[in-house]
Amino acid sequence: MIKPRSRRGGGRPTIADVARKAGVGAITVSRALREPERVSEELRRQIQAAVDELGYVPDPNARALASARAEVFGVLVPSLTNNVFAEVVRGIYDSLSDSPFRIQLGNTHYSGLEEERLLQVFAPQRPAALIVAGIDQTPTSRKLLENAGCPVVQVMETGPDPVDMMVGFSHLDGGRAATEHLIEAGYRRIGFIGARMDPRSQRRLAGYRAAMEVAGLFDPRLVTTTPVPSSVSLGRELFRDALAKVPTLDAVFCNNDDIALGVLFECHRASIDVPKTIGIVGFNDLDMMQVAFPSITSVRTHRYEIGRRAVAMALAAIAGNRPEQRVVDLGFELKRRESSAR
């Protein structure tokens, strides 16, 4: 471990001198001076007293060297091919296009362990900010984020315990709203069909179940899921499985739009009328939902805006104007279309 250089002779006091005077580590002093909100009030007073007594003035050249991080935004998403996360990344790139910052992308492949590995690569590079998808980090990943020494924005979800800042929406509320819409439209044997049941999809399923239980309609046989990655063809297969379990099925809420489109194609193949016999609702509202025939009802999520807002929050924090609102809920919209208009 390299020890921080201390003052020699009668030179100007260094951060090591302040640390020694305050009885803390140099890293703690640096954090207190750069991001005072991240240390306790008592520790701030202790360090400030040492700064005042020694007449310490931060060296702008040293600070510039330490902030070599300031030209890189680290971005971690679970997929680079999934259109949902591609839109988030596009929002990030567009927001930084006229800035000095570069973007370093990492693909976690929906793996908590891979996210840990990537954070262990990113953190020593001292990024200016980190933008990470989701709120379900492992304890190791969360610790890495908390100790990154830069603004951290978790995206695509909201929750009560952000690492630093957060922008997204409630997947549970989205799942509940989609299911309540089908109930209000007169459907009763409403199934849930889901693939790659990551934590976000699990919360959509929880929202579905909550709505069905309130209506007295929940039956575990109505739920058909698989950990297999999502695809349109998989949606066809899962719908066939769901019908085999519950022949009286009259609607499905799908955990994403690929699955919903597969359900629609299988209905066409089997001459099942949509929306009279089967109602369909998807999630994310990709472009294909509007142009499908019949058009498919879906929960629209503001992915591009989430990317842009994440950058704005990180830039504000870098500039010393950390947003007072640490958790930003951009909500969602239920786009009602022909597939659920019974």
CSV table of C-alpha atoms in Angstrom, one decimal:
chain,number,residue,atom,x,y,z
A,1,MET,CA,0.0,0.0,0.0
A,2,ILE,CA,1.4,3.4,-1.0
A,3,LYS,CA,1.3,5.9,1.9
A,4,PRO,CA,0.2,9.4,1.2
A,5,ARG,CA,3.1,11.9,1.0
A,6,SER,CA,3.4,14.2,4.0
A,7,ARG,CA,4.8,17.6,4.3
A,8,ARG,CA,8.6,18.0,4.4
A,9,GLY,CA,10.4,20.9,6.0
A,10,GLY,CA,8.4,24.2,5.9
A,11,GLY,CA,6.4,23.3,2.8
A,12,ARG,CA,2.6,23.7,2.5
A,13,PRO,CA,0.6,21.3,4.6
A,14,THR,CA,-0.6,18.2,2.8
A,15,ILE,CA,-3.7,16.0,3.0
A,16,ALA,CA,-1.6,13.6,5.0
A,17,ASP,CA,-0.8,16.3,7.6
A,18,VAL,CA,-4.6,17.0,7.9
A,19,ALA,CA,-5.3,13.2,8.3
A,20,ARG,CA,-2.6,12.8,11.0
A,21,LYS,CA,-3.9,15.9,12.9
A,22,ALA,CA,-7.5,14.7,12.7
A,23,GLY,CA,-6.6,11.1,13.6
A,24,VAL,CA,-8.2,9.7,10.5
A,25,GLY,CA,-7.1,8.3,7.1
A,26,ALA,CA,-6.2,10.4,4.1
A,27,ILE,CA,-9.0,8.9,2.1
A,28,THR,CA,-11.5,10.0,4.8
A,29,VAL,CA,-10.2,13.5,4.6
A,30,SER,CA,-10.4,13.6,0.9
A,31,ARG,CA,-14.0,12.3,1.0
A,32,ALA,CA,-15.0,14.9,3.7
A,33,LEU,CA,-13.6,17.7,1.5
A,34,ARG,CA,-15.1,16.5,-1.8
A,35,GLU,CA,-18.4,15.1,-0.6
A,36,PRO,CA,-19.0,16.3,3.0
A,37,GLU,CA,-22.5,14.8,3.0
A,38,ARG,CA,-20.9,11.3,2.9
A,39,VAL,CA,-19.3,11.6,6.3
A,40,SER,CA,-20.8,12.3,9.8
A,41,GLU,CA,-21.2,15.9,11.1
A,42,GLU,CA,-18.8,15.1,14.0
A,43,LEU,CA,-16.1,13.8,11.6
A,44,ARG,CA,-16.6,16.9,9.3
A,45,ARG,CA,-16.0,19.2,12.3
A,46,GLN,CA,-13.0,17.2,13.4
A,47,ILE,CA,-11.4,17.4,9.9
A,48,GLN,CA,-12.3,21.0,9.4
A,49,ALA,CA,-10.6,21.9,12.7
A,50,ALA,CA,-7.4,20.3,11.5
A,51,VAL,CA,-7.7,22.1,8.1
A,52,ASP,CA,-8.2,25.4,9.8
A,53,GLU,CA,-5.3,24.9,12.3
A,54,LEU,CA,-2.9,23.8,9.6
A,55,GLY,CA,-4.1,26.3,7.0
A,56,TYR,CA,-4.5,23.5,4.5
A,57,VAL,CA,-5.5,24.5,1.0
A,58,PRO,CA,-6.3,21.7,-1.5
A,59,ASP,CA,-3.8,21.5,-4.4
A,60,PRO,CA,-5.8,22.1,-7.6
A,61,ASN,CA,-3.2,20.2,-9.6
A,62,ALA,CA,-3.4,17.2,-7.3
A,63,ARG,CA,-7.2,17.3,-7.4
A,64,ALA,CA,-7.1,17.4,-11.2
A,65,LEU,CA,-4.8,14.3,-11.2
A,66,ALA,CA,-7.1,12.5,-8.7
A,67,SER,CA,-10.1,13.2,-10.9
A,68,ALA,CA,-8.7,11.5,-13.9
A,69,ARG,CA,-12.0,9.6,-13.4
A,70,ALA,CA,-13.8,12.7,-14.5
A,71,GLU,CA,-13.9,11.8,-18.2
A,72,VAL,CA,-15.5,8.3,-17.9
A,73,PHE,CA,-19.0,7.2,-17.1
A,74,GLY,CA,-19.2,3.5,-16.2
A,75,VAL,CA,-22.5,2.0,-17.4
A,76,LEU,CA,-23.6,-1.5,-16.4
A,77,VAL,CA,-26.7,-3.1,-18.0
A,78,PRO,CA,-27.8,-6.8,-18.2
A,79,SER,CA,-28.0,-6.8,-22.0
A,80,LEU,CA,-26.7,-4.8,-24.9
A,81,THR,CA,-29.1,-6.5,-27.4
A,82,ASN,CA,-32.4,-6.2,-25.5
A,83,ASN,CA,-34.2,-3.2,-26.9
A,84,VAL,CA,-35.3,-2.1,-23.4
A,85,PHE,CA,-31.8,-1.5,-22.2
A,86,ALA,CA,-30.6,-0.3,-25.7
A,87,GLU,CA,-33.0,2.7,-25.2
A,88,VAL,CA,-31.6,3.5,-21.8
A,89,VAL,CA,-28.1,3.4,-23.2
A,90,ARG,CA,-29.1,5.6,-26.1
A,91,GLY,CA,-30.4,8.2,-23.6
A,92,ILE,CA,-27.1,8.1,-21.8
A,93,TYR,CA,-25.0,8.5,-25.0
A,94,ASP,CA,-27.2,11.3,-26.3
A,95,SER,CA,-26.9,13.2,-23.0
A,96,LEU,CA,-23.1,13.0,-23.0
A,97,SER,CA,-22.5,13.5,-26.7
A,98,ASP,CA,-21.5,17.2,-26.3
A,99,SER,CA,-19.6,16.7,-23.0
A,100,PRO,CA,-16.0,15.7,-22.4
A,101,PHE,CA,-17.1,12.4,-20.8
A,102,ARG,CA,-16.6,9.0,-22.5
A,103,ILE,CA,-18.7,6.0,-21.8
A,104,GLN,CA,-17.4,2.6,-20.7
A,105,LEU,CA,-20.1,-0.1,-21.1
A,106,GLY,CA,-20.3,-3.4,-19.3
A,107,ASN,CA,-22.8,-6.2,-20.0
A,108,THR,CA,-23.7,-8.2,-16.8
A,109,HIS,CA,-25.6,-10.9,-18.7
A,110,TYR,CA,-28.2,-10.8,-16.0
A,111,SER,CA,-25.6,-12.2,-13.6
A,112,GLY,CA,-25.0,-10.8,-10.1
A,113,LEU,CA,-21.5,-12.4,-10.1
A,114,GLU,CA,-20.6,-10.8,-13.5
A,115,GLU,CA,-21.8,-7.5,-12.1
A,116,GLU,CA,-19.4,-7.9,-9.2
A,117,ARG,CA,-16.5,-8.8,-11.6
A,118,LEU,CA,-17.2,-5.7,-13.8
A,119,LEU,CA,-17.4,-3.4,-10.8
A,120,GLN,CA,-14.1,-4.7,-9.6
A,121,VAL,CA,-12.7,-3.8,-13.0
A,122,PHE,CA,-14.4,-0.4,-13.2
A,123,ALA,CA,-13.8,0.9,-9.7
A,124,PRO,CA,-10.0,1.1,-9.8
A,125,GLN,CA,-10.3,3.1,-13.0
A,126,ARG,CA,-11.9,5.9,-10.9
A,127,PRO,CA,-14.9,6.7,-13.1
A,128,ALA,CA,-16.6,10.1,-12.8
A,129,ALA,CA,-19.9,8.3,-12.3
A,130,LEU,CA,-21.5,4.9,-12.4
A,131,ILE,CA,-24.9,4.1,-13.8
A,132,VAL,CA,-26.1,0.6,-13.0
A,133,ALA,CA,-29.3,-1.2,-13.9
A,134,GLY,CA,-31.5,-2.5,-11.1
A,135,ILE,CA,-31.6,-2.5,-7.3
A,136,ASP,CA,-30.7,-6.1,-6.6
A,137,GLN,CA,-27.0,-5.9,-6.3
A,138,THR,CA,-25.1,-8.6,-4.3
A,139,PRO,CA,-23.7,-7.4,-1.0
A,140,THR,CA,-20.2,-7.3,-2.6
A,141,SER,CA,-21.5,-5.2,-5.5
A,142,ARG,CA,-23.3,-2.8,-3.2
A,143,LYS,CA,-20.2,-2.4,-1.1
A,144,LEU,CA,-18.1,-1.7,-4.3
A,145,LEU,CA,-20.7,0.9,-5.3
A,146,GLU,CA,-20.8,2.6,-1.9
A,147,ASN,CA,-17.0,2.9,-1.9
A,148,ALA,CA,-16.6,4.0,-5.5
A,149,GLY,CA,-16.1,7.6,-4.5
A,150,CYS,CA,-18.2,8.9,-7.3
A,151,PRO,CA,-21.9,9.5,-8.0
A,152,VAL,CA,-23.9,6.3,-8.5
A,153,VAL,CA,-27.3,6.1,-10.2
A,154,GLN,CA,-29.3,3.0,-10.2
A,155,VAL,CA,-31.8,2.9,-13.1
A,156,MET,CA,-34.9,1.2,-14.4
A,157,GLU,CA,-36.4,0.7,-10.9
A,158,THR,CA,-37.2,2.6,-7.7
A,159,GLY,CA,-36.8,1.4,-4.1
A,160,PRO,CA,-36.5,2.6,-0.5
A,161,ASP,CA,-32.7,2.2,-0.2
A,162,PRO,CA,-30.6,3.7,-3.0
A,163,VAL,CA,-26.9,3.3,-3.0
A,164,ASP,CA,-26.7,7.0,-3.9
A,165,MET,CA,-29.4,8.1,-6.4
A,166,MET,CA,-32.0,6.2,-8.4
A,167,VAL,CA,-34.3,6.8,-11.4
A,168,GLY,CA,-36.9,4.5,-12.7
A,169,PHE,CA,-40.4,3.2,-11.9
A,170,SER,CA,-42.2,0.5,-10.0
A,171,HIS,CA,-42.4,-2.9,-11.8
A,172,LEU,CA,-44.8,-4.1,-9.1
A,173,ASP,CA,-47.2,-1.2,-9.8
A,174,GLY,CA,-46.9,-1.7,-13.5
A,175,GLY,CA,-47.8,-5.4,-13.2
A,176,ARG,CA,-50.7,-4.6,-11.0
A,177,ALA,CA,-52.0,-1.9,-13.4
A,178,ALA,CA,-51.8,-4.2,-16.4
A,179,THR,CA,-53.8,-6.9,-14.5
A,180,GLU,CA,-56.4,-4.5,-13.2
A,181,HIS,CA,-57.0,-3.3,-16.7
A,182,LEU,CA,-57.8,-6.8,-17.9
A,183,ILE,CA,-60.1,-7.4,-14.9
A,184,GLU,CA,-61.9,-4.1,-15.6
A,185,ALA,CA,-62.3,-5.2,-19.3
A,186,GLY,CA,-64.2,-8.2,-18.1
A,187,TYR,CA,-61.6,-11.0,-18.3
A,188,ARG,CA,-61.5,-13.4,-15.4
A,189,ARG,CA,-59.2,-16.4,-16.1
A,190,ILE,CA,-56.2,-14.2,-16.5
A,191,GLY,CA,-52.8,-15.9,-16.8
A,192,PHE,CA,-49.3,-14.6,-16.3
A,193,ILE,CA,-46.7,-15.7,-18.8
A,194,GLY,CA,-43.1,-14.8,-18.1
A,195,ALA,CA,-39.6,-15.7,-19.4
A,196,ARG,CA,-36.2,-15.0,-17.9
A,197,MET,CA,-37.7,-14.3,-14.5
A,198,ASP,CA,-35.2,-11.8,-13.3
A,199,PRO,CA,-36.0,-9.6,-10.3
A,200,ARG,CA,-37.8,-7.0,-12.4
A,201,SER,CA,-40.1,-9.7,-13.8
A,202,GLN,CA,-40.6,-11.2,-10.4
A,203,ARG,CA,-41.9,-7.8,-9.3
A,204,ARG,CA,-44.3,-7.7,-12.3
A,205,LEU,CA,-45.5,-11.1,-11.3
A,206,ALA,CA,-46.0,-9.9,-7.7
A,207,GLY,CA,-48.1,-7.0,-9.0
A,208,TYR,CA,-50.2,-9.4,-11.1
A,209,ARG,CA,-50.8,-11.7,-8.1
A,210,ALA,CA,-51.7,-8.8,-5.9
A,211,ALA,CA,-54.4,-7.6,-8.3
A,212,MET,CA,-55.8,-11.1,-8.8
A,213,GLU,CA,-56.0,-11.8,-5.1
A,214,VAL,CA,-57.8,-8.5,-4.4
A,215,ALA,CA,-60.3,-9.5,-7.1
A,216,GLY,CA,-60.6,-13.1,-5.7
A,217,LEU,CA,-59.3,-14.5,-9.0
A,218,PHE,CA,-55.9,-15.9,-8.3
A,219,ASP,CA,-55.1,-19.5,-9.1
A,220,PRO,CA,-51.5,-20.7,-9.2
A,221,ARG,CA,-52.2,-22.8,-12.3
A,222,LEU,CA,-52.7,-19.5,-14.1
A,223,VAL,CA,-49.0,-18.7,-13.8
A,224,THR,CA,-46.6,-20.0,-16.5
A,225,THR,CA,-42.9,-19.0,-16.2
A,226,THR,CA,-39.5,-20.2,-17.3
A,227,PRO,CA,-35.9,-19.0,-16.6
A,228,VAL,CA,-35.2,-19.4,-20.4
A,229,PRO,CA,-34.3,-16.1,-22.2
A,230,SER,CA,-37.3,-14.4,-23.7
A,231,SER,CA,-38.2,-14.6,-27.4
A,232,VAL,CA,-41.2,-14.4,-29.7
A,233,SER,CA,-41.1,-18.2,-30.4
A,234,LEU,CA,-40.9,-18.9,-26.7
A,235,GLY,CA,-44.0,-16.8,-26.2
A,236,ARG,CA,-45.9,-19.2,-28.5
A,237,GLU,CA,-44.7,-22.2,-26.6
A,238,LEU,CA,-45.5,-20.8,-23.2
A,239,PHE,CA,-49.0,-19.8,-24.3
A,240,ARG,CA,-49.6,-23.4,-25.5
A,241,ASP,CA,-48.4,-24.6,-22.1
A,242,ALA,CA,-50.7,-22.2,-20.3
A,243,LEU,CA,-53.8,-23.3,-22.3
A,244,ALA,CA,-53.0,-26.9,-21.7
A,245,LYS,CA,-53.0,-26.2,-17.9
A,246,VAL,CA,-56.1,-24.0,-18.0
A,247,PRO,CA,-58.2,-24.4,-21.1
A,248,THR,CA,-60.6,-21.8,-19.9
A,249,LEU,CA,-57.9,-19.1,-20.0
A,250,ASP,CA,-59.4,-15.9,-21.3
A,251,ALA,CA,-56.5,-13.4,-21.0
A,252,VAL,CA,-52.8,-13.2,-20.4
A,253,PHE,CA,-50.5,-10.6,-19.0
A,254,CYS,CA,-47.0,-11.2,-20.4
A,255,ASN,CA,-43.8,-10.0,-18.6
A,256,ASN,CA,-42.5,-8.4,-21.9
A,257,ASP,CA,-43.5,-7.6,-25.4
A,258,ASP,CA,-41.7,-10.4,-27.1
A,259,ILE,CA,-43.8,-12.9,-25.2
A,260,ALA,CA,-46.9,-11.0,-25.9
A,261,LEU,CA,-46.2,-11.0,-29.6
A,262,GLY,CA,-45.6,-14.7,-29.5
A,263,VAL,CA,-49.0,-15.2,-27.8
A,264,LEU,CA,-50.6,-13.2,-30.5
A,265,PHE,CA,-49.0,-15.3,-33.3
A,266,GLU,CA,-50.1,-18.5,-31.6
A,267,CYS,CA,-53.6,-17.2,-31.4
A,268,HIS,CA,-53.5,-16.4,-35.1
A,269,ARG,CA,-52.2,-19.9,-35.8
A,270,ALA,CA,-54.9,-21.6,-33.7
A,271,SER,CA,-57.7,-19.3,-34.9
A,272,ILE,CA,-58.3,-17.9,-31.4
A,273,ASP,CA,-60.0,-14.5,-31.6
A,274,VAL,CA,-58.2,-11.6,-30.0
A,275,PRO,CA,-59.6,-9.8,-28.0
A,276,LYS,CA,-62.9,-11.7,-27.8
A,277,THR,CA,-61.6,-15.1,-26.7
A,278,ILE,CA,-58.2,-14.1,-25.4
A,279,GLY,CA,-57.0,-10.7,-24.2
A,280,ILE,CA,-53.3,-9.8,-24.3
A,281,VAL,CA,-51.2,-7.2,-22.4
A,282,GLY,CA,-47.5,-6.9,-22.8
A,283,PHE,CA,-44.8,-4.8,-20.9
A,284,ASN,CA,-42.4,-2.1,-22.1
A,285,ASP,CA,-44.4,-1.0,-25.2
A,286,LEU,CA,-41.9,-1.5,-27.9
A,287,ASP,CA,-42.7,-0.2,-31.4
A,288,MET,CA,-44.0,-3.5,-32.6
A,289,MET,CA,-46.9,-3.3,-30.1
A,290,GLN,CA,-48.5,-0.5,-32.1
A,291,VAL,CA,-48.1,-2.1,-35.5
A,292,ALA,CA,-49.2,-5.7,-34.6
A,293,PHE,CA,-52.7,-6.8,-35.8
A,294,PRO,CA,-54.6,-6.4,-33.6
A,295,SER,CA,-52.5,-3.8,-31.9
A,296,ILE,CA,-51.3,-5.0,-28.4
A,297,THR,CA,-52.0,-3.2,-25.1
A,298,SER,CA,-48.7,-2.7,-23.2
A,299,VAL,CA,-47.2,-0.9,-20.2
A,300,ARG,CA,-45.0,1.9,-21.7
A,301,THR,CA,-41.8,2.5,-19.7
A,302,HIS,CA,-39.8,5.7,-20.2
A,303,ARG,CA,-36.5,4.1,-21.0
A,304,TYR,CA,-34.8,6.8,-23.0
A,305,GLU,CA,-35.8,9.5,-20.5
A,306,ILE,CA,-34.5,7.3,-17.6
A,307,GLY,CA,-31.1,7.3,-19.3
A,308,ARG,CA,-31.1,11.0,-19.8
A,309,ARG,CA,-32.3,11.7,-16.3
A,310,ALA,CA,-29.6,9.4,-14.8
A,311,VAL,CA,-26.9,11.4,-16.6
A,312,ALA,CA,-28.4,14.7,-15.5
A,313,MET,CA,-28.4,13.6,-11.8
A,314,ALA,CA,-24.8,12.3,-12.1
A,315,LEU,CA,-23.6,15.5,-13.7
A,316,ALA,CA,-25.3,17.6,-11.0
A,317,ALA,CA,-23.6,15.6,-8.3
A,318,ILE,CA,-20.2,15.9,-10.1
A,319,ALA,CA,-20.7,19.7,-10.2
A,320,GLY,CA,-21.4,19.7,-6.4
A,321,ASN,CA,-25.1,20.2,-6.8
A,322,ARG,CA,-26.3,16.7,-5.7
A,323,PRO,CA,-30.1,16.5,-6.3
A,324,GLU,CA,-32.2,16.7,-3.1
A,325,GLN,CA,-34.5,14.2,-4.6
A,326,ARG,CA,-32.4,11.0,-4.5
A,327,VAL,CA,-35.1,8.7,-5.9
A,328,VAL,CA,-37.0,9.8,-9.1
A,329,ASP,CA,-40.0,7.8,-10.1
A,330,LEU,CA,-40.8,8.5,-13.8
A,331,GLY,CA,-43.8,6.2,-13.7
A,332,PHE,CA,-45.3,4.3,-16.6
A,333,GLU,CA,-48.3,4.5,-19.0
A,334,LEU,CA,-50.8,1.8,-19.8
A,335,LYS,CA,-51.3,2.0,-23.5
A,336,ARG,CA,-54.7,0.5,-24.2
A,337,ARG,CA,-55.1,-1.0,-27.6
A,338,GLU,CA,-57.2,-3.6,-29.5
A,339,SER,CA,-55.8,-6.7,-27.9
A,340,SER,CA,-57.7,-6.0,-24.6
A,341,ALA,CA,-60.7,-4.2,-26.0
A,342,ARG,CA,-63.2,-6.9,-25.4
